[in-house]
Amino acid sequence: MSRSVNPIYEASAAGTFLPSLTSSMDLEWDRLLQWLSEKGMEVCKDKLPVERWKSIGGCGLFALRPFSPSEVLFRVPATAMMNIRTLSPLYPSKKLDAVQMVSLHLVMHRQNPSMDPHFGPYISVLPRDFAFHPLTWMAEENTQILSSVPPSAMRALDKMLQRFRSDFGKVSQQTKGISGTDYLWAWLNVNTRCIYQRLKARQSDPDNFTMCPVLDFANHSAHLPHMSPRPSNADKLDVLPRQRFGEDMVFISPADKHLGVDEEIFLKYGAHSNRTLFVEYGFVLPISSEALVCGEVDGEVDVFDFMDSLLTNKGNRLQELLDRENYWGRVYLSFLQDAN
C-alpha cells in the first residue's frame, strides 16, 4: 500500500468510495499504542517504524522507513505480552497450563472493545471470528465442507479437536459459565497467534510461548525474507529467565535483504507443509509446480494412507514399535530446498 493513498478508503467497482481500513480500526490501533506506551514500550515513529495496514487476507505489518539487513525493528516489553508468567498472578488458584490459562483470560474478556484492565486494548485487536478455520467446521460438524478435506488433514484435525475438548473440559471444571463457542474463539486465537518465548527452565517446556502485540499482525511467508526474534539471554545460556515476566522481545529485520518504505514485513511461522498450515492456522499457500521443480519451496506429502496396509501386514510388533516412538500415523515424503 502506498502512503500517498488514504488507507481509510478504497474505490469500489462502481467508482464510489467504501470503508476499507475503517476509522474504528484506526482507533483500535491508537488505543493499542497508548496502552503499549503505558507498559513502557517506545511507540514514537523512530522506535516503532511499523504499522498495521490492509493486506491480502486482512491486515499486515508494513515498514514506515527503509531498513538495513538485521536491523532492530521494534521491542515489545515483557509486561505487554500474554503468557503463563504475566497471567499466573491473576489466577493464583487455577491449575492450568499456558494454553488453558491464556485462553481462559481471553474468553473472560471477549467483549468488544475489551474492558480488561490488564490487556484490553490488545484483546480488542484480535480476530473476532474464526468461521474460516477448519476446527470450527469440526466443532460445528459441518459435514458438507469436511467431506472435501483429505484424510491426512482430517486425522490431524481430529487430534486437534481432542486437544481443544481436553483443554475446554479442564477450564470449564474450574470456571463455570464458559460456553464452548466462546472458548473455541479464545483457543484458536492462542493457537494461531502465539510465538515461542523462553519462560521455563526447560527449553522443551510446552508453556514456552507468548502472545505478542504488534508482531501478530505480521503475515506468514514460507520463502520471502522474514523478520525474526532476537534470541533471548535465557535461550543463549539455556537457563530460566531471571526477570519476573521474562525478557522483552526484540524483532530483527530480514538478514538477507533491505526493506523499503511501505514494504510488508513477513514472519515465518515454521517450515510447515500446507497440510499443517491448513489444520493449525486455517490457510494454505499457493504453490506452483514450477516452484516445486526449481526447489523454491519445501514440500511434504503424507503417505500414511498408502503405507498403513503395508506396515500392518508386517505384524503388530512393527506397529507397536512405531507407536511407542510416536511415529505411527506420521509417515511423510519430504523434499527441502537445497541449503547451499
mmCIF file of C-alpha atoms in Angstrom:
data_model
loop_
_atom_site.group_PDB
_atom_site.id
_atom_site.type_symbol
_atom_site.label_atom_id
_atom_site.label_comp_id
_atom_site.label_asym_id
_atom_site.label_seq_id
_atom_site.Cartn_x
_atom_site.Cartn_y
_atom_site.Cartn_z
ATOM 1 C CA MET A 1 0.000 0.000 0.000
ATOM 2 C CA SER A 2 1.377 3.405 -0.956
ATOM 3 C CA ARG A 3 1.459 6.123 1.686
ATOM 4 C CA SER A 4 0.131 8.535 -0.963
ATOM 5 C CA VAL A 5 -3.224 6.716 -0.825
ATOM 6 C CA ASN A 6 -5.559 7.396 2.077
ATOM 7 C CA PRO A 7 -5.588 3.992 3.829
ATOM 8 C CA ILE A 8 -9.105 4.531 5.188
ATOM 9 C CA TYR A 9 -10.854 4.329 1.828
ATOM 10 C CA GLU A 10 -10.526 2.453 -1.425
ATOM 11 C CA ALA A 11 -12.512 2.758 -4.657
ATOM 12 C CA SER A 12 -15.264 0.240 -5.249
ATOM 13 C CA ALA A 13 -16.043 -1.275 -8.637
ATOM 14 C CA ALA A 14 -18.808 1.291 -9.077
ATOM 15 C CA GLY A 15 -16.411 4.177 -8.551
ATOM 16 C CA THR A 16 -17.732 5.195 -5.137
ATOM 17 C CA PHE A 17 -15.593 5.061 -2.019
ATOM 18 C CA LEU A 18 -16.264 2.491 0.680
ATOM 19 C CA PRO A 19 -14.698 1.994 4.118
ATOM 20 C CA SER A 20 -11.621 -0.212 3.850
ATOM 21 C CA LEU A 21 -9.343 0.171 6.838
ATOM 22 C CA THR A 22 -12.104 1.700 8.915
ATOM 23 C CA SER A 23 -11.837 4.532 11.389
ATOM 24 C CA SER A 24 -12.745 2.068 14.156
ATOM 25 C CA MET A 25 -9.653 0.025 13.263
ATOM 26 C CA ASP A 26 -7.562 3.193 13.381
ATOM 27 C CA LEU A 27 -8.957 3.938 16.831
ATOM 28 C CA GLU A 28 -8.112 0.389 17.937
ATOM 29 C CA TRP A 29 -4.531 0.861 16.717
ATOM 30 C CA ASP A 30 -4.220 4.215 18.506
ATOM 31 C CA ARG A 31 -5.633 2.706 21.691
ATOM 32 C CA LEU A 32 -3.188 -0.191 21.409
ATOM 33 C CA LEU A 33 -0.231 2.184 21.042
ATOM 34 C CA GLN A 34 -1.340 4.253 24.024
ATOM 35 C CA TRP A 35 -1.611 1.105 26.141
ATOM 36 C CA LEU A 36 1.788 -0.139 24.951
ATOM 37 C CA SER A 37 3.281 3.216 25.895
ATOM 38 C CA GLU A 38 1.844 2.810 29.395
ATOM 39 C CA LYS A 39 3.505 -0.614 29.511
ATOM 40 C CA GLY A 40 6.869 1.008 28.815
ATOM 41 C CA MET A 41 7.136 0.497 25.058
ATOM 42 C CA GLU A 42 8.542 3.282 22.915
ATOM 43 C CA VAL A 43 5.884 3.885 20.270
ATOM 44 C CA CYS A 44 7.099 7.027 18.502
ATOM 45 C CA LYS A 45 7.796 6.633 14.773
ATOM 46 C CA ASP A 46 11.547 6.397 15.390
ATOM 47 C CA LYS A 47 11.175 3.473 17.811
ATOM 48 C CA LEU A 48 8.147 1.783 16.222
ATOM 49 C CA PRO A 49 8.600 2.412 12.486
ATOM 50 C CA VAL A 50 5.985 -0.178 11.507
ATOM 51 C CA GLU A 51 2.220 -0.006 11.181
ATOM 52 C CA ARG A 52 -0.786 -2.229 10.576
ATOM 53 C CA TRP A 53 -2.348 -1.756 7.144
ATOM 54 C CA LYS A 54 -4.753 -3.623 4.955
ATOM 55 C CA SER A 55 -3.168 -6.592 3.194
ATOM 56 C CA ILE A 56 -4.196 -9.718 1.324
ATOM 57 C CA GLY A 57 -6.484 -11.732 3.567
ATOM 58 C CA GLY A 58 -6.882 -8.967 6.156
ATOM 59 C CA CYS A 59 -4.154 -6.884 7.757
ATOM 60 C CA GLY A 60 -0.380 -6.954 7.573
ATOM 61 C CA LEU A 61 2.611 -5.228 9.126
ATOM 62 C CA PHE A 62 4.400 -2.641 6.969
ATOM 63 C CA ALA A 63 7.645 -0.689 7.237
ATOM 64 C CA LEU A 64 7.372 3.099 7.591
ATOM 65 C CA ARG A 65 11.029 3.672 6.653
ATOM 66 C CA PRO A 66 13.861 1.763 4.961
ATOM 67 C CA PHE A 67 15.637 -0.929 6.993
ATOM 68 C CA SER A 68 19.079 -2.442 6.511
ATOM 69 C CA PRO A 69 19.513 -6.215 6.928
ATOM 70 C CA SER A 70 19.395 -7.429 10.556
ATOM 71 C CA GLU A 71 18.335 -4.044 11.911
ATOM 72 C CA VAL A 72 16.150 -3.764 15.021
ATOM 73 C CA LEU A 73 12.518 -3.249 14.013
ATOM 74 C CA PHE A 74 10.901 -2.839 17.428
ATOM 75 C CA ARG A 75 10.943 -4.054 21.030
ATOM 76 C CA VAL A 76 7.913 -5.320 22.972
ATOM 77 C CA PRO A 77 8.081 -5.174 26.803
ATOM 78 C CA ALA A 78 7.561 -8.421 28.691
ATOM 79 C CA THR A 79 4.718 -6.813 30.655
ATOM 80 C CA ALA A 80 2.731 -6.272 27.429
ATOM 81 C CA MET A 81 2.673 -9.950 26.456
ATOM 82 C CA MET A 82 0.109 -12.567 27.460
ATOM 83 C CA ASN A 83 1.671 -15.777 28.740
ATOM 84 C CA ILE A 84 1.920 -18.072 31.750
ATOM 85 C CA ARG A 85 4.075 -15.593 33.673
ATOM 86 C CA THR A 86 2.047 -12.439 33.141
ATOM 87 C CA LEU A 87 -1.304 -14.160 33.753
ATOM 88 C CA SER A 88 -0.498 -16.518 36.647
ATOM 89 C CA PRO A 89 -0.725 -13.692 39.241
ATOM 90 C CA LEU A 90 -4.284 -13.009 38.031
ATOM 91 C CA TYR A 91 -5.348 -16.654 38.502
ATOM 92 C CA PRO A 92 -3.437 -17.895 41.574
ATOM 93 C CA SER A 93 -5.949 -20.655 42.364
ATOM 94 C CA LYS A 94 -6.137 -22.100 38.841
ATOM 95 C CA LYS A 95 -4.252 -25.281 37.974
ATOM 96 C CA LEU A 96 -3.885 -24.673 34.254
ATOM 97 C CA ASP A 97 -1.183 -24.915 31.622
ATOM 98 C CA ALA A 98 -0.292 -21.928 29.448
ATOM 99 C CA VAL A 99 -2.735 -22.628 26.602
ATOM 100 C CA GLN A 100 -5.595 -23.133 29.036
ATOM 101 C CA MET A 101 -4.756 -20.034 31.087
ATOM 102 C CA VAL A 102 -4.300 -17.631 28.172
ATOM 103 C CA SER A 103 -7.482 -18.977 26.561
ATOM 104 C CA LEU A 104 -9.352 -18.522 29.841
ATOM 105 C CA HIS A 105 -8.227 -14.911 30.125
ATOM 106 C CA LEU A 106 -9.294 -14.176 26.564
ATOM 107 C CA VAL A 107 -12.723 -15.733 26.971
ATOM 108 C CA MET A 108 -13.299 -13.834 30.219
ATOM 109 C CA HIS A 109 -12.660 -10.542 28.397
ATOM 110 C CA ARG A 110 -14.056 -11.212 24.925
ATOM 111 C CA GLN A 111 -16.375 -8.184 24.783
ATOM 112 C CA ASN A 112 -15.571 -5.695 22.011
ATOM 113 C CA PRO A 113 -13.932 -3.423 22.902
ATOM 114 C CA SER A 114 -12.444 -5.448 25.728
ATOM 115 C CA MET A 115 -12.628 -3.762 29.120
ATOM 116 C CA ASP A 116 -9.903 -5.932 30.613
ATOM 117 C CA PRO A 117 -7.763 -3.556 32.742
ATOM 118 C CA HIS A 118 -4.643 -5.599 32.037
ATOM 119 C CA PHE A 119 -4.709 -6.416 28.301
ATOM 120 C CA GLY A 120 -7.947 -4.885 26.983
ATOM 121 C CA PRO A 121 -6.509 -2.827 24.087
ATOM 122 C CA TYR A 122 -4.556 -5.871 22.872
ATOM 123 C CA ILE A 123 -7.537 -8.231 23.112
ATOM 124 C CA SER A 124 -9.622 -5.682 21.172
ATOM 125 C CA VAL A 125 -7.438 -6.028 18.046
ATOM 126 C CA LEU A 126 -7.504 -9.836 17.977
ATOM 127 C CA PRO A 127 -9.634 -11.602 15.332
ATOM 128 C CA ARG A 128 -13.311 -11.655 16.287
ATOM 129 C CA ASP A 129 -14.347 -14.629 14.172
ATOM 130 C CA PHE A 130 -12.872 -17.972 13.084
ATOM 131 C CA ALA A 131 -15.602 -19.215 10.757
ATOM 132 C CA PHE A 132 -12.860 -19.862 8.162
ATOM 133 C CA HIS A 133 -10.912 -22.232 10.419
ATOM 134 C CA PRO A 134 -11.360 -26.000 9.865
ATOM 135 C CA LEU A 135 -11.523 -26.643 13.618
ATOM 136 C CA THR A 136 -14.684 -24.522 13.663
ATOM 137 C CA TRP A 137 -16.102 -26.788 10.952
ATOM 138 C CA MET A 138 -15.218 -29.812 13.102
ATOM 139 C CA ALA A 139 -16.798 -28.336 16.234
ATOM 140 C CA GLU A 140 -19.954 -27.427 14.295
ATOM 141 C CA GLU A 141 -19.953 -30.803 12.493
ATOM 142 C CA ASN A 142 -20.122 -29.135 9.093
ATOM 143 C CA THR A 143 -20.033 -32.369 7.118
ATOM 144 C CA GLN A 144 -20.595 -30.673 3.766
ATOM 145 C CA ILE A 145 -17.269 -28.824 3.946
ATOM 146 C CA LEU A 146 -15.396 -31.555 5.825
ATOM 147 C CA SER A 147 -16.220 -34.115 3.127
ATOM 148 C CA SER A 148 -13.709 -32.327 0.869
ATOM 149 C CA VAL A 149 -10.854 -32.425 3.400
ATOM 150 C CA PRO A 150 -8.120 -35.026 2.647
ATOM 151 C CA PRO A 151 -7.889 -37.999 5.071
ATOM 152 C CA SER A 152 -4.486 -36.974 6.458
ATOM 153 C CA ALA A 153 -5.778 -33.496 7.272
ATOM 154 C CA MET A 154 -8.892 -35.000 8.865
ATOM 155 C CA ARG A 155 -6.734 -37.143 11.153
ATOM 156 C CA ALA A 156 -4.761 -34.079 12.204
ATOM 157 C CA LEU A 157 -7.978 -32.110 12.737
ATOM 158 C CA ASP A 158 -9.404 -34.904 14.857
ATOM 159 C CA LYS A 159 -6.333 -34.809 17.112
ATOM 160 C CA MET A 160 -6.620 -31.035 17.323
ATOM 161 C CA LEU A 161 -10.296 -31.309 18.268
ATOM 162 C CA GLN A 162 -9.378 -33.748 21.040
ATOM 163 C CA ARG A 163 -6.822 -31.246 22.383
ATOM 164 C CA PHE A 164 -9.407 -28.480 22.333
ATOM 165 C CA ARG A 165 -12.017 -30.584 24.121
ATOM 166 C CA SER A 166 -9.488 -31.648 26.748
ATOM 167 C CA ASP A 167 -8.495 -28.034 27.428
ATOM 168 C CA PHE A 168 -12.099 -26.860 27.491
ATOM 169 C CA GLY A 169 -13.029 -29.644 29.889
ATOM 170 C CA LYS A 170 -10.299 -28.689 32.343
ATOM 171 C CA VAL A 171 -11.048 -24.955 32.171
ATOM 172 C CA SER A 172 -14.822 -25.386 32.474
ATOM 173 C CA GLN A 173 -14.339 -27.545 35.572
ATOM 174 C CA GLN A 174 -12.549 -24.667 37.301
ATOM 175 C CA THR A 175 -14.552 -21.754 35.849
ATOM 176 C CA LYS A 176 -18.290 -22.141 35.402
ATOM 177 C CA GLY A 177 -20.428 -20.483 32.754
ATOM 178 C CA ILE A 178 -17.992 -20.590 29.815
ATOM 179 C CA SER A 179 -19.552 -21.661 26.517
ATOM 180 C CA GLY A 180 -17.773 -23.949 24.101
ATOM 181 C CA THR A 181 -18.234 -21.427 21.285
ATOM 182 C CA ASP A 182 -16.574 -18.621 23.232
ATOM 183 C CA TYR A 183 -13.758 -20.868 24.403
ATOM 184 C CA LEU A 184 -13.135 -22.055 20.831
ATOM 185 C CA TRP A 185 -12.685 -18.412 19.779
ATOM 186 C CA ALA A 186 -10.164 -17.857 22.570
ATOM 187 C CA TRP A 187 -8.370 -21.168 21.995
ATOM 188 C CA LEU A 188 -7.949 -20.515 18.270
ATOM 189 C CA ASN A 189 -6.563 -17.049 18.954
ATOM 190 C CA VAL A 190 -3.892 -18.663 21.109
ATOM 191 C CA ASN A 191 -3.220 -21.482 18.660
ATOM 192 C CA THR A 192 -2.895 -19.220 15.613
ATOM 193 C CA ARG A 193 -1.068 -16.238 17.148
ATOM 194 C CA CYS A 194 1.353 -17.479 19.804
ATOM 195 C CA ILE A 195 5.123 -17.373 19.337
ATOM 196 C CA TYR A 196 7.945 -19.146 21.155
ATOM 197 C CA GLN A 197 9.357 -17.323 24.181
ATOM 198 C CA ARG A 198 11.644 -18.833 26.809
ATOM 199 C CA LEU A 199 9.757 -18.690 30.106
ATOM 200 C CA LYS A 200 10.550 -22.022 31.749
ATOM 201 C CA ALA A 201 13.691 -23.839 32.883
ATOM 202 C CA ARG A 202 13.495 -26.461 30.129
ATOM 203 C CA GLN A 203 13.644 -25.301 26.535
ATOM 204 C CA SER A 204 11.196 -28.050 25.541
ATOM 205 C CA ASP A 205 8.541 -26.990 28.074
ATOM 206 C CA PRO A 206 5.220 -26.533 26.195
ATOM 207 C CA ASP A 207 4.496 -23.403 28.262
ATOM 208 C CA ASN A 208 7.341 -21.569 26.497
ATOM 209 C CA PHE A 209 5.152 -19.347 24.349
ATOM 210 C CA THR A 210 3.559 -15.920 24.423
ATOM 211 C CA MET A 211 1.044 -13.775 22.612
ATOM 212 C CA CYS A 212 2.803 -10.630 21.455
ATOM 213 C CA PRO A 213 1.102 -7.377 20.367
ATOM 214 C CA VAL A 214 2.138 -5.693 17.087
ATOM 215 C CA LEU A 215 4.064 -8.783 15.989
ATOM 216 C CA ASP A 216 0.922 -10.795 15.385
ATOM 217 C CA PHE A 217 -0.194 -8.503 12.574
ATOM 218 C CA ALA A 218 2.653 -9.961 10.501
ATOM 219 C CA ASN A 219 1.598 -12.476 7.847
ATOM 220 C CA HIS A 220 3.319 -15.773 7.136
ATOM 221 C CA SER A 221 5.625 -16.387 4.186
ATOM 222 C CA ALA A 222 7.445 -19.637 3.524
ATOM 223 C CA HIS A 223 10.095 -18.247 1.182
ATOM 224 C CA LEU A 224 10.035 -14.426 1.202
ATOM 225 C CA PRO A 225 12.530 -12.707 3.521
ATOM 226 C CA HIS A 226 11.076 -12.524 7.002
ATOM 227 C CA MET A 227 11.814 -10.855 10.320
ATOM 228 C CA SER A 228 12.810 -12.904 13.345
ATOM 229 C CA PRO A 229 13.009 -12.535 17.136
ATOM 230 C CA ARG A 230 16.423 -11.895 18.629
ATOM 231 C CA PRO A 231 17.465 -14.870 20.813
ATOM 232 C CA SER A 232 16.921 -14.106 24.495
ATOM 233 C CA ASN A 233 19.681 -14.299 27.081
ATOM 234 C CA ALA A 234 17.813 -17.180 28.710
ATOM 235 C CA ASP A 235 17.954 -19.137 25.454
ATOM 236 C CA LYS A 236 21.585 -18.296 24.813
ATOM 237 C CA LEU A 237 22.551 -19.573 28.270
ATOM 238 C CA ASP A 238 19.843 -22.253 28.389
ATOM 239 C CA VAL A 239 18.584 -21.076 31.776
ATOM 240 C CA LEU A 240 15.362 -19.934 33.424
ATOM 241 C CA PRO A 241 14.751 -16.213 32.768
ATOM 242 C CA ARG A 242 15.602 -14.163 35.850
ATOM 243 C CA GLN A 243 13.004 -11.456 35.209
ATOM 244 C CA ARG A 244 9.581 -11.900 36.797
ATOM 245 C CA PHE A 245 7.705 -11.776 33.486
ATOM 246 C CA GLY A 246 10.517 -12.983 31.243
ATOM 247 C CA GLU A 247 12.560 -10.856 28.871
ATOM 248 C CA ASP A 248 11.444 -8.205 26.403
ATOM 249 C CA MET A 249 11.202 -9.441 22.818
ATOM 250 C CA VAL A 250 13.247 -7.699 20.137
ATOM 251 C CA PHE A 251 12.475 -8.261 16.462
ATOM 252 C CA ILE A 252 15.056 -8.012 13.699
ATOM 253 C CA SER A 253 14.581 -7.188 10.014
ATOM 254 C CA PRO A 254 15.369 -9.853 7.375
ATOM 255 C CA ALA A 255 19.035 -10.801 7.368
ATOM 256 C CA ASP A 256 19.275 -11.192 3.597
ATOM 257 C CA LYS A 257 17.701 -8.019 2.193
ATOM 258 C CA HIS A 258 16.885 -4.364 2.677
ATOM 259 C CA LEU A 259 13.298 -3.372 3.448
ATOM 260 C CA GLY A 260 11.796 -0.456 1.566
ATOM 261 C CA VAL A 261 9.240 2.094 2.691
ATOM 262 C CA ASP A 262 5.684 0.636 2.633
ATOM 263 C CA GLU A 263 7.051 -2.897 2.194
ATOM 264 C CA GLU A 264 5.210 -5.667 4.029
ATOM 265 C CA ILE A 265 7.166 -7.390 6.791
ATOM 266 C CA PHE A 266 6.604 -11.135 6.985
ATOM 267 C CA LEU A 267 7.073 -13.684 9.745
ATOM 268 C CA LYS A 268 7.805 -17.353 9.107
ATOM 269 C CA TYR A 269 5.568 -19.489 11.330
ATOM 270 C CA GLY A 270 7.803 -22.503 10.730
ATOM 271 C CA ALA A 271 8.875 -24.887 7.970
ATOM 272 C CA HIS A 272 5.351 -26.246 7.658
ATOM 273 C CA SER A 273 3.579 -28.068 4.866
ATOM 274 C CA ASN A 274 0.286 -26.759 3.530
ATOM 275 C CA ARG A 275 -1.478 -29.522 5.463
ATOM 276 C CA THR A 276 -0.099 -28.187 8.754
ATOM 277 C CA LEU A 277 -0.825 -24.579 7.807
ATOM 278 C CA PHE A 278 -4.393 -25.557 6.931
ATOM 279 C CA VAL A 279 -5.019 -27.517 10.129
ATOM 280 C CA GLU A 280 -3.272 -25.183 12.567
ATOM 281 C CA TYR A 281 -3.843 -21.760 11.002
ATOM 282 C CA GLY A 282 -6.706 -22.160 8.553
ATOM 283 C CA PHE A 283 -4.931 -21.186 5.329
ATOM 284 C CA VAL A 284 -2.716 -22.670 2.619
ATOM 285 C CA LEU A 285 -0.064 -21.145 0.405
ATOM 286 C CA PRO A 286 -0.400 -21.310 -3.390
ATOM 287 C CA ILE A 287 2.431 -23.443 -4.743
ATOM 288 C CA SER A 288 3.079 -23.808 -8.452
ATOM 289 C CA SER A 289 4.585 -26.942 -9.965
ATOM 290 C CA GLU A 290 7.380 -24.754 -11.361
ATOM 291 C CA ALA A 291 8.284 -23.561 -7.863
ATOM 292 C CA LEU A 292 8.457 -27.149 -6.641
ATOM 293 C CA VAL A 293 10.653 -28.262 -9.532
ATOM 294 C CA CYS A 294 13.005 -25.311 -9.044
ATOM 295 C CA GLY A 295 13.308 -26.034 -5.316
ATOM 296 C CA GLU A 296 11.922 -22.666 -4.280
ATOM 297 C CA VAL A 297 9.676 -24.162 -1.585
ATOM 298 C CA ASP A 298 9.706 -27.118 0.772
ATOM 299 C CA GLY A 299 7.270 -29.929 0.077
ATOM 300 C CA GLU A 300 5.646 -32.678 2.102
ATOM 301 C CA VAL A 301 3.236 -35.479 1.260
ATOM 302 C CA ASP A 302 1.545 -37.597 3.932
ATOM 303 C CA VAL A 303 1.696 -41.173 2.622
ATOM 304 C CA PHE A 304 0.385 -42.967 5.708
ATOM 305 C CA ASP A 305 -2.837 -43.880 3.886
ATOM 306 C CA PHE A 306 -0.755 -45.851 1.380
ATOM 307 C CA MET A 307 1.680 -47.302 3.938
ATOM 308 C CA ASP A 308 -0.918 -48.352 6.511
ATOM 309 C CA SER A 309 -1.733 -51.735 4.986
ATOM 310 C CA LEU A 310 1.935 -52.442 4.199
ATOM 311 C CA LEU A 311 3.014 -51.727 7.766
ATOM 312 C CA THR A 312 0.077 -53.633 9.220
ATOM 313 C CA ASN A 313 0.985 -56.714 7.170
ATOM 314 C CA LYS A 314 4.374 -56.740 8.868
ATOM 315 C CA GLY A 315 2.661 -57.660 12.132
ATOM 316 C CA ASN A 316 1.821 -55.910 15.358
ATOM 317 C CA ARG A 317 5.432 -55.702 16.567
ATOM 318 C CA LEU A 318 6.370 -53.099 13.969
ATOM 319 C CA GLN A 319 3.224 -51.095 14.658
ATOM 320 C CA GLU A 320 3.869 -51.265 18.413
ATOM 321 C CA LEU A 321 7.434 -50.036 17.893
ATOM 322 C CA LEU A 322 6.369 -47.103 15.721
ATOM 323 C CA ASP A 323 3.529 -46.251 18.080
ATOM 324 C CA ARG A 324 5.831 -46.353 21.120
ATOM 325 C CA GLU A 325 8.239 -43.930 19.439
ATOM 326 C CA ASN A 326 5.334 -41.679 18.348
ATOM 327 C CA TYR A 327 5.850 -42.388 14.640
ATOM 328 C CA TRP A 328 2.685 -44.392 13.932
ATOM 329 C CA GLY A 329 0.418 -42.309 11.725
ATOM 330 C CA ARG A 330 3.290 -39.996 10.767
ATOM 331 C CA VAL A 331 4.804 -41.228 7.502
ATOM 332 C CA TYR A 332 5.821 -38.437 5.137
ATOM 333 C CA LEU A 333 7.789 -37.902 1.986
ATOM 334 C CA SER A 334 9.566 -34.555 2.235
ATOM 335 C CA PHE A 335 11.807 -32.559 -0.021
ATOM 336 C CA LEU A 336 13.579 -29.440 1.155
ATOM 337 C CA GLN A 337 15.289 -26.539 -0.514
ATOM 338 C CA ASP A 338 18.990 -27.001 -1.137
ATOM 339 C CA ALA A 339 20.798 -25.462 1.841
ATOM 340 C CA ASN A 340 23.610 -24.464 -0.488
#
